[in-house]
Amino acid sequence: MEKFTKLTGVAAPLPVVNVDTDMIIPKDYLKTIKRTGLGKGLFAEARYKEDGSENPDFVLNKPAYRNAKILVAGDNFGCGSSREHAPWALLDFGIRCVISTSFADIFYNNCFKNGILPIVVSQDDLDKLMDDASRGSNAVLTVDLEAQEITGPDGGSIRFDIDPARRHILLEGLDDIASTLKNESVIGSFEQKVSAERPWL
């Protein structure tokens, strides 16, 4: 998993509350178990018209936001079903950070497992960041995970809190398997001890 230390990029505003995982990645895209190629399906029902052409009014189709790396979203982002395809689609599109006032628990946990940083801020701070994100190509934010700070285009900064263990996982780029393998010697010693004490197992 790619490490997350500091991210500077365009932030796209999505001032919609209760964005569920079905909106993030519609069920039509759930047939695959691959993590790649899902970016085209991100917000598909909002990004595309019925004939398959792009909806020019959707934020990620606007020229300034086509390469957005950060999403500033409304409250309760990622609610609904527990599909892991949602963070896969965000990551495949290029979004590494989502900022909101709250997230659904399962989606929030899945973000960390896939190298995406979900940041919870107050409503006042979200309003400021949403205003920053509305500046089109000038909507550049810097998210510093080590300092736990978001810096806006005018130089103003916002602090955020994050669980230390989850912060460590992202800074080191550790998925569940890599986290387990860091304790490989301890696990090996335990297995040897158990084999010696209980050879019948």
mmCIF file of C-alpha atoms in Angstrom, residues 1 4 16 25 63 65 115 148 164 187:
data_model
loop_
_atom_site.group_PDB
_atom_site.id
_atom_site.type_symbol
_atom_site.label_atom_id
_atom_site.label_comp_id
_atom_site.label_asym_id
_atom_site.label_seq_id
_atom_site.Cartn_x
_atom_site.Cartn_y
_atom_site.Cartn_z
ATOM 1 C CA MET A 1 0.000 0.000 0.000
ATOM 2 C CA PHE A 4 0.485 8.657 2.927
ATOM 3 C CA VAL A 16 -24.178 16.577 -0.510
ATOM 4 C CA ILE A 25 -19.947 3.042 -6.939
ATOM 5 C CA PRO A 63 -12.019 20.702 -16.191
ATOM 6 C CA TYR A 65 -11.589 18.977 -10.951
ATOM 7 C CA GLY A 115 -4.580 3.917 1.709
ATOM 8 C CA GLN A 148 -2.186 16.523 11.265
ATOM 9 C CA PRO A 164 -2.489 7.148 16.387
ATOM 10 C CA ILE A 187 4.420 -15.301 15.511
#
